[in-house]
Amino acid sequence: GDEQPVLRLANVESAYGPVKAIRGVSLQVRRGEIATVLGSNGSGKTTILKTISGIIDPLKGSVEFKGENITARDPAYIVQQGLSHVPEGREVFPLLSVRDNLAMGAYTRKDRDAVARDMEAVFSYFPILRERASQDAGLLSGGQQQMLSISRAIMAASEVILLDEPSLGLSPKLTKEIFEIVVRINRERGTTLLLVEQNANMALNAADYGYVLENGRIVMEDDCARLREKEDIKEFYLGMK
Ligand code: ATP
């Protein structure tokens, strides 16, 4: 339809000192979809997410969330508006229990009944987190920390979740499980996701719409069903030749 995208980047350029990491990046994410940015190591995927969530201020361009210009706003403000970032490496609070990590995600929310319902939802997606609710998060495996990190974004009542390389360091089996649950969260809760991945196969199967990033520039975009059929994608990203 003619609905405005929930997230829109226009001509974004971000750098680390003299090193330009992304240039002229424009992309849009529609409400309720899973979008993905594919690209090899160092292509700038993480930088896109950090620029959206306010960790990095761009040199040029703009980031709009729900029609509001949030370019270079404070990260805490952006989370408050309903946009959460699940970083590469997860970053749980290792000395807090699983339950307290989840509660931290919801600490600014006033509706305690809704928070309790979301806690139940999280435990239904990731039953292992219920089993380990009283244990320190630092004792969880890498995959379980990934689950906790995604769950914290749910606890923050996020409308949009930015997900950085959920497959990183996980076995193929666990990666598949995490992706299946990410898709369920999207379908059942209507949560919009922007997922960056080196694992193009998983990402193209889970997502609706995809962008391909090379050297900080978007070089291709299309519905994932179409991207999967493109010869360049098969050759360079799916390893099918
Ligand atoms: P990866 O999968 O390795 O995280 P990526 O696609 O997410 O790769 P970015 O992390 O966004 O890529 O990095 C883009 C470019 O910016 C790379 O050339 C990288 O070396 C550079 N870069 C990233 N972080 C920094 C930093 N803190 N200081 C300087 N250069 C950086």
PDB file of N, CA, C and O in Angstrom, residues 160-199:
ATOM      1  N   VAL A 160      10.425  -2.272  16.377  1.00  0.00           N
ATOM      2  CA  VAL A 160      11.449  -2.668  15.405  1.00  0.00           C
ATOM      3  C   VAL A 160      12.661  -3.175  16.173  1.00  0.00           C
ATOM      4  O   VAL A 160      13.108  -2.532  17.130  1.00  0.00           O
ATOM      5  N   ILE A 161      13.171  -4.337  15.758  1.00  0.00           N
ATOM      6  CA  ILE A 161      14.397  -4.875  16.359  1.00  0.00           C
ATOM      7  C   ILE A 161      15.475  -4.959  15.285  1.00  0.00           C
ATOM      8  O   ILE A 161      15.248  -5.499  14.202  1.00  0.00           O
ATOM      9  N   LEU A 162      16.635  -4.385  15.602  1.00  0.00           N
ATOM     10  CA  LEU A 162      17.815  -4.501  14.745  1.00  0.00           C
ATOM     11  C   LEU A 162      18.627  -5.670  15.265  1.00  0.00           C
ATOM     12  O   LEU A 162      18.982  -5.703  16.444  1.00  0.00           O
ATOM     13  N   LEU A 163      18.914  -6.622  14.409  1.00  0.00           N
ATOM     14  CA  LEU A 163      19.549  -7.868  14.836  1.00  0.00           C
ATOM     15  C   LEU A 163      20.872  -8.032  14.088  1.00  0.00           C
ATOM     16  O   LEU A 163      20.891  -8.181  12.871  1.00  0.00           O
ATOM     17  N   ASP A 164      21.978  -7.991  14.852  1.00  0.00           N
ATOM     18  CA  ASP A 164      23.299  -8.052  14.229  1.00  0.00           C
ATOM     19  C   ASP A 164      23.867  -9.463  14.285  1.00  0.00           C
ATOM     20  O   ASP A 164      24.195  -9.959  15.368  1.00  0.00           O
ATOM     21  N   GLU A 165      23.964 -10.121  13.134  1.00  0.00           N
ATOM     22  CA  GLU A 165      24.593 -11.435  13.002  1.00  0.00           C
ATOM     23  C   GLU A 165      24.157 -12.439  14.062  1.00  0.00           C
ATOM     24  O   GLU A 165      24.997 -12.939  14.818  1.00  0.00           O
ATOM     25  N   PRO A 166      22.863 -12.759  14.116  1.00  0.00           N
ATOM     26  CA  PRO A 166      22.430 -13.722  15.122  1.00  0.00           C
ATOM     27  C   PRO A 166      23.130 -15.077  15.001  1.00  0.00           C
ATOM     28  O   PRO A 166      23.225 -15.798  15.993  1.00  0.00           O
ATOM     29  N   SER A 167      23.632 -15.415  13.835  1.00  0.00           N
ATOM     30  CA  SER A 167      24.240 -16.743  13.642  1.00  0.00           C
ATOM     31  C   SER A 167      25.685 -16.810  14.133  1.00  0.00           C
ATOM     32  O   SER A 167      26.271 -17.894  14.193  1.00  0.00           O
ATOM     33  N   LEU A 168      26.265 -15.665  14.487  1.00  0.00           N
ATOM     34  CA  LEU A 168      27.698 -15.621  14.795  1.00  0.00           C
ATOM     35  C   LEU A 168      28.078 -16.583  15.918  1.00  0.00           C
ATOM     36  O   LEU A 168      27.555 -16.510  17.025  1.00  0.00           O
ATOM     37  N   GLY A 169      28.969 -17.503  15.612  1.00  0.00           N
ATOM     38  CA  GLY A 169      29.492 -18.426  16.615  1.00  0.00           C
ATOM     39  C   GLY A 169      28.551 -19.558  16.994  1.00  0.00           C
ATOM     40  O   GLY A 169      28.850 -20.323  17.901  1.00  0.00           O
ATOM     41  N   LEU A 170      27.403 -19.662  16.315  1.00  0.00           N
ATOM     42  CA  LEU A 170      26.455 -20.723  16.666  1.00  0.00           C
ATOM     43  C   LEU A 170      26.548 -21.882  15.680  1.00  0.00           C
ATOM     44  O   LEU A 170      26.884 -21.693  14.513  1.00  0.00           O
ATOM     45  N   SER A 171      26.197 -23.077  16.175  1.00  0.00           N
ATOM     46  CA  SER A 171      26.162 -24.245  15.295  1.00  0.00           C
ATOM     47  C   SER A 171      25.045 -24.048  14.269  1.00  0.00           C
ATOM     48  O   SER A 171      24.106 -23.292  14.508  1.00  0.00           O
ATOM     49  N   PRO A 172      25.142 -24.763  13.124  1.00  0.00           N
ATOM     50  CA  PRO A 172      24.065 -24.662  12.122  1.00  0.00           C
ATOM     51  C   PRO A 172      22.692 -25.011  12.703  1.00  0.00           C
ATOM     52  O   PRO A 172      21.696 -24.361  12.378  1.00  0.00           O
ATOM     53  N   LYS A 173      22.657 -25.984  13.589  1.00  0.00           N
ATOM     54  CA  LYS A 173      21.376 -26.407  14.173  1.00  0.00           C
ATOM     55  C   LYS A 173      20.777 -25.281  15.026  1.00  0.00           C
ATOM     56  O   LYS A 173      19.600 -24.961  14.917  1.00  0.00           O
ATOM     57  N   LEU A 174      21.613 -24.689  15.869  1.00  0.00           N
ATOM     58  CA  LEU A 174      21.149 -23.617  16.744  1.00  0.00           C
ATOM     59  C   LEU A 174      20.785 -22.375  15.939  1.00  0.00           C
ATOM     60  O   LEU A 174      19.801 -21.687  16.227  1.00  0.00           O
ATOM     61  N   THR A 175      21.567 -22.114  14.895  1.00  0.00           N
ATOM     62  CA  THR A 175      21.262 -20.980  14.012  1.00  0.00           C
ATOM     63  C   THR A 175      19.874 -21.145  13.417  1.00  0.00           C
ATOM     64  O   THR A 175      19.066 -20.206  13.398  1.00  0.00           O
ATOM     65  N   LYS A 176      19.579 -22.357  12.953  1.00  0.00           N
ATOM     66  CA  LYS A 176      18.279 -22.636  12.352  1.00  0.00           C
ATOM     67  C   LYS A 176      17.156 -22.412  13.369  1.00  0.00           C
ATOM     68  O   LYS A 176      16.130 -21.802  13.064  1.00  0.00           O
ATOM     69  N   GLU A 177      17.375 -22.895  14.598  1.00  0.00           N
ATOM     70  CA  GLU A 177      16.366 -22.717  15.652  1.00  0.00           C
ATOM     71  C   GLU A 177      16.114 -21.242  15.935  1.00  0.00           C
ATOM     72  O   GLU A 177      14.963 -20.812  16.058  1.00  0.00           O
ATOM     73  N   ILE A 178      17.200 -20.481  16.054  1.00  0.00           N
ATOM     74  CA  ILE A 178      17.053 -19.045  16.360  1.00  0.00           C
ATOM     75  C   ILE A 178      16.296 -18.343  15.232  1.00  0.00           C
ATOM     76  O   ILE A 178      15.403 -17.541  15.480  1.00  0.00           O
ATOM     77  N   PHE A 179      16.645 -18.674  13.995  1.00  0.00           N
ATOM     78  CA  PHE A 179      15.961 -18.040  12.865  1.00  0.00           C
ATOM     79  C   PHE A 179      14.476 -18.398  12.852  1.00  0.00           C
ATOM     80  O   PHE A 179      13.636 -17.560  12.541  1.00  0.00           O
ATOM     81  N   GLU A 180      14.150 -19.645  13.165  1.00  0.00           N
ATOM     82  CA  GLU A 180      12.738 -20.042  13.184  1.00  0.00           C
ATOM     83  C   GLU A 180      11.970 -19.225  14.216  1.00  0.00           C
ATOM     84  O   GLU A 180      10.835 -18.805  13.966  1.00  0.00           O
ATOM     85  N   ILE A 181      12.605 -18.983  15.352  1.00  0.00           N
ATOM     86  CA  ILE A 181      11.903 -18.224  16.393  1.00  0.00           C
ATOM     87  C   ILE A 181      11.814 -16.745  16.026  1.00  0.00           C
ATOM     88  O   ILE A 181      10.793 -16.099  16.271  1.00  0.00           O
ATOM     89  N   VAL A 182      12.855 -16.233  15.390  1.00  0.00           N
ATOM     90  CA  VAL A 182      12.797 -14.840  14.919  1.00  0.00           C
ATOM     91  C   VAL A 182      11.609 -14.661  13.957  1.00  0.00           C
ATOM     92  O   VAL A 182      10.852 -13.688  14.054  1.00  0.00           O
ATOM     93  N   VAL A 183      11.430 -15.622  13.069  1.00  0.00           N
ATOM     94  CA  VAL A 183      10.303 -15.542  12.133  1.00  0.00           C
ATOM     95  C   VAL A 183       8.973 -15.634  12.889  1.00  0.00           C
ATOM     96  O   VAL A 183       8.024 -14.888  12.594  1.00  0.00           O
ATOM     97  N   ARG A 184       8.905 -16.513  13.896  1.00  0.00           N
ATOM     98  CA  ARG A 184       7.671 -16.607  14.705  1.00  0.00           C
ATOM     99  C   ARG A 184       7.364 -15.296  15.410  1.00  0.00           C
ATOM    100  O   ARG A 184       6.211 -14.865  15.476  1.00  0.00           O
ATOM    101  N   ILE A 185       8.412 -14.662  15.976  1.00  0.00           N
ATOM    102  CA  ILE A 185       8.223 -13.388  16.676  1.00  0.00           C
ATOM    103  C   ILE A 185       7.657 -12.352  15.702  1.00  0.00           C
ATOM    104  O   ILE A 185       6.744 -11.589  16.022  1.00  0.00           O
ATOM    105  N   ASN A 186       8.179 -12.352  14.493  1.00  0.00           N
ATOM    106  CA  ASN A 186       7.676 -11.445  13.459  1.00  0.00           C
ATOM    107  C   ASN A 186       6.220 -11.738  13.128  1.00  0.00           C
ATOM    108  O   ASN A 186       5.364 -10.845  13.103  1.00  0.00           O
ATOM    109  N   ARG A 187       5.886 -13.020  12.902  1.00  0.00           N
ATOM    110  CA  ARG A 187       4.533 -13.384  12.472  1.00  0.00           C
ATOM    111  C   ARG A 187       3.524 -13.218  13.600  1.00  0.00           C
ATOM    112  O   ARG A 187       2.419 -12.753  13.388  1.00  0.00           O
ATOM    113  N   GLU A 188       3.898 -13.639  14.816  1.00  0.00           N
ATOM    114  CA  GLU A 188       2.935 -13.683  15.912  1.00  0.00           C
ATOM    115  C   GLU A 188       2.777 -12.335  16.605  1.00  0.00           C
ATOM    116  O   GLU A 188       1.704 -12.009  17.094  1.00  0.00           O
ATOM    117  N   ARG A 189       3.860 -11.559  16.682  1.00  0.00           N
ATOM    118  CA  ARG A 189       3.792 -10.294  17.413  1.00  0.00           C
ATOM    119  C   ARG A 189       3.758  -9.090  16.477  1.00  0.00           C
ATOM    120  O   ARG A 189       3.570  -7.957  16.924  1.00  0.00           O
ATOM    121  N   GLY A 190       3.990  -9.338  15.195  1.00  0.00           N
ATOM    122  CA  GLY A 190       4.028  -8.228  14.242  1.00  0.00           C
ATOM    123  C   GLY A 190       5.264  -7.369  14.364  1.00  0.00           C
ATOM    124  O   GLY A 190       5.318  -6.272  13.812  1.00  0.00           O
ATOM    125  N   THR A 191       6.272  -7.867  15.090  1.00  0.00           N
ATOM    126  CA  THR A 191       7.506  -7.104  15.259  1.00  0.00           C
ATOM    127  C   THR A 191       8.246  -7.001  13.922  1.00  0.00           C
ATOM    128  O   THR A 191       8.422  -8.001  13.230  1.00  0.00           O
ATOM    129  N   THR A 192       8.662  -5.803  13.595  1.00  0.00           N
ATOM    130  CA  THR A 192       9.446  -5.565  12.380  1.00  0.00           C
ATOM    131  C   THR A 192      10.914  -5.838  12.702  1.00  0.00           C
ATOM    132  O   THR A 192      11.388  -5.477  13.780  1.00  0.00           O
ATOM    133  N   LEU A 193      11.611  -6.477  11.762  1.00  0.00           N
ATOM    134  CA  LEU A 193      13.025  -6.781  12.014  1.00  0.00           C
ATOM    135  C   LEU A 193      13.911  -6.323  10.878  1.00  0.00           C
ATOM    136  O   LEU A 193      13.553  -6.480   9.706  1.00  0.00           O
ATOM    137  N   LEU A 194      15.057  -5.786  11.260  1.00  0.00           N
ATOM    138  CA  LEU A 194      16.123  -5.540  10.295  1.00  0.00           C
ATOM    139  C   LEU A 194      17.318  -6.354  10.759  1.00  0.00           C
ATOM    140  O   LEU A 194      17.845  -6.141  11.848  1.00  0.00           O
ATOM    141  N   LEU A 195      17.688  -7.305   9.910  1.00  0.00           N
ATOM    142  CA  LEU A 195      18.629  -8.342  10.263  1.00  0.00           C
ATOM    143  C   LEU A 195      19.858  -8.189   9.382  1.00  0.00           C
ATOM    144  O   LEU A 195      19.726  -8.119   8.165  1.00  0.00           O
ATOM    145  N   VAL A 196      21.051  -8.091   9.964  1.00  0.00           N
ATOM    146  CA  VAL A 196      22.243  -8.116   9.125  1.00  0.00           C
ATOM    147  C   VAL A 196      22.961  -9.442   9.325  1.00  0.00           C
ATOM    148  O   VAL A 196      23.019  -9.958  10.434  1.00  0.00           O
ATOM    149  N   GLU A 197      23.430 -10.014   8.228  1.00  0.00           N
ATOM    150  CA  GLU A 197      23.956 -11.373   8.274  1.00  0.00           C
ATOM    151  C   GLU A 197      25.033 -11.616   7.227  1.00  0.00           C
ATOM    152  O   GLU A 197      24.960 -11.138   6.110  1.00  0.00           O
ATOM    153  N   GLN A 198      26.015 -12.414   7.627  1.00  0.00           N
ATOM    154  CA  GLN A 198      26.931 -12.987   6.635  1.00  0.00           C
ATOM    155  C   GLN A 198      26.377 -14.289   6.093  1.00  0.00           C
ATOM    156  O   GLN A 198      26.724 -14.697   4.987  1.00  0.00           O
ATOM    157  N   ASN A 199      25.525 -14.938   6.913  1.00  0.00           N
ATOM    158  CA  ASN A 199      24.913 -16.198   6.487  1.00  0.00           C
ATOM    159  C   ASN A 199      23.731 -15.889   5.561  1.00  0.00           C
ATOM    160  O   ASN A 199      22.581 -15.811   5.984  1.00  0.00           O
TER     161      ASN A 199
END
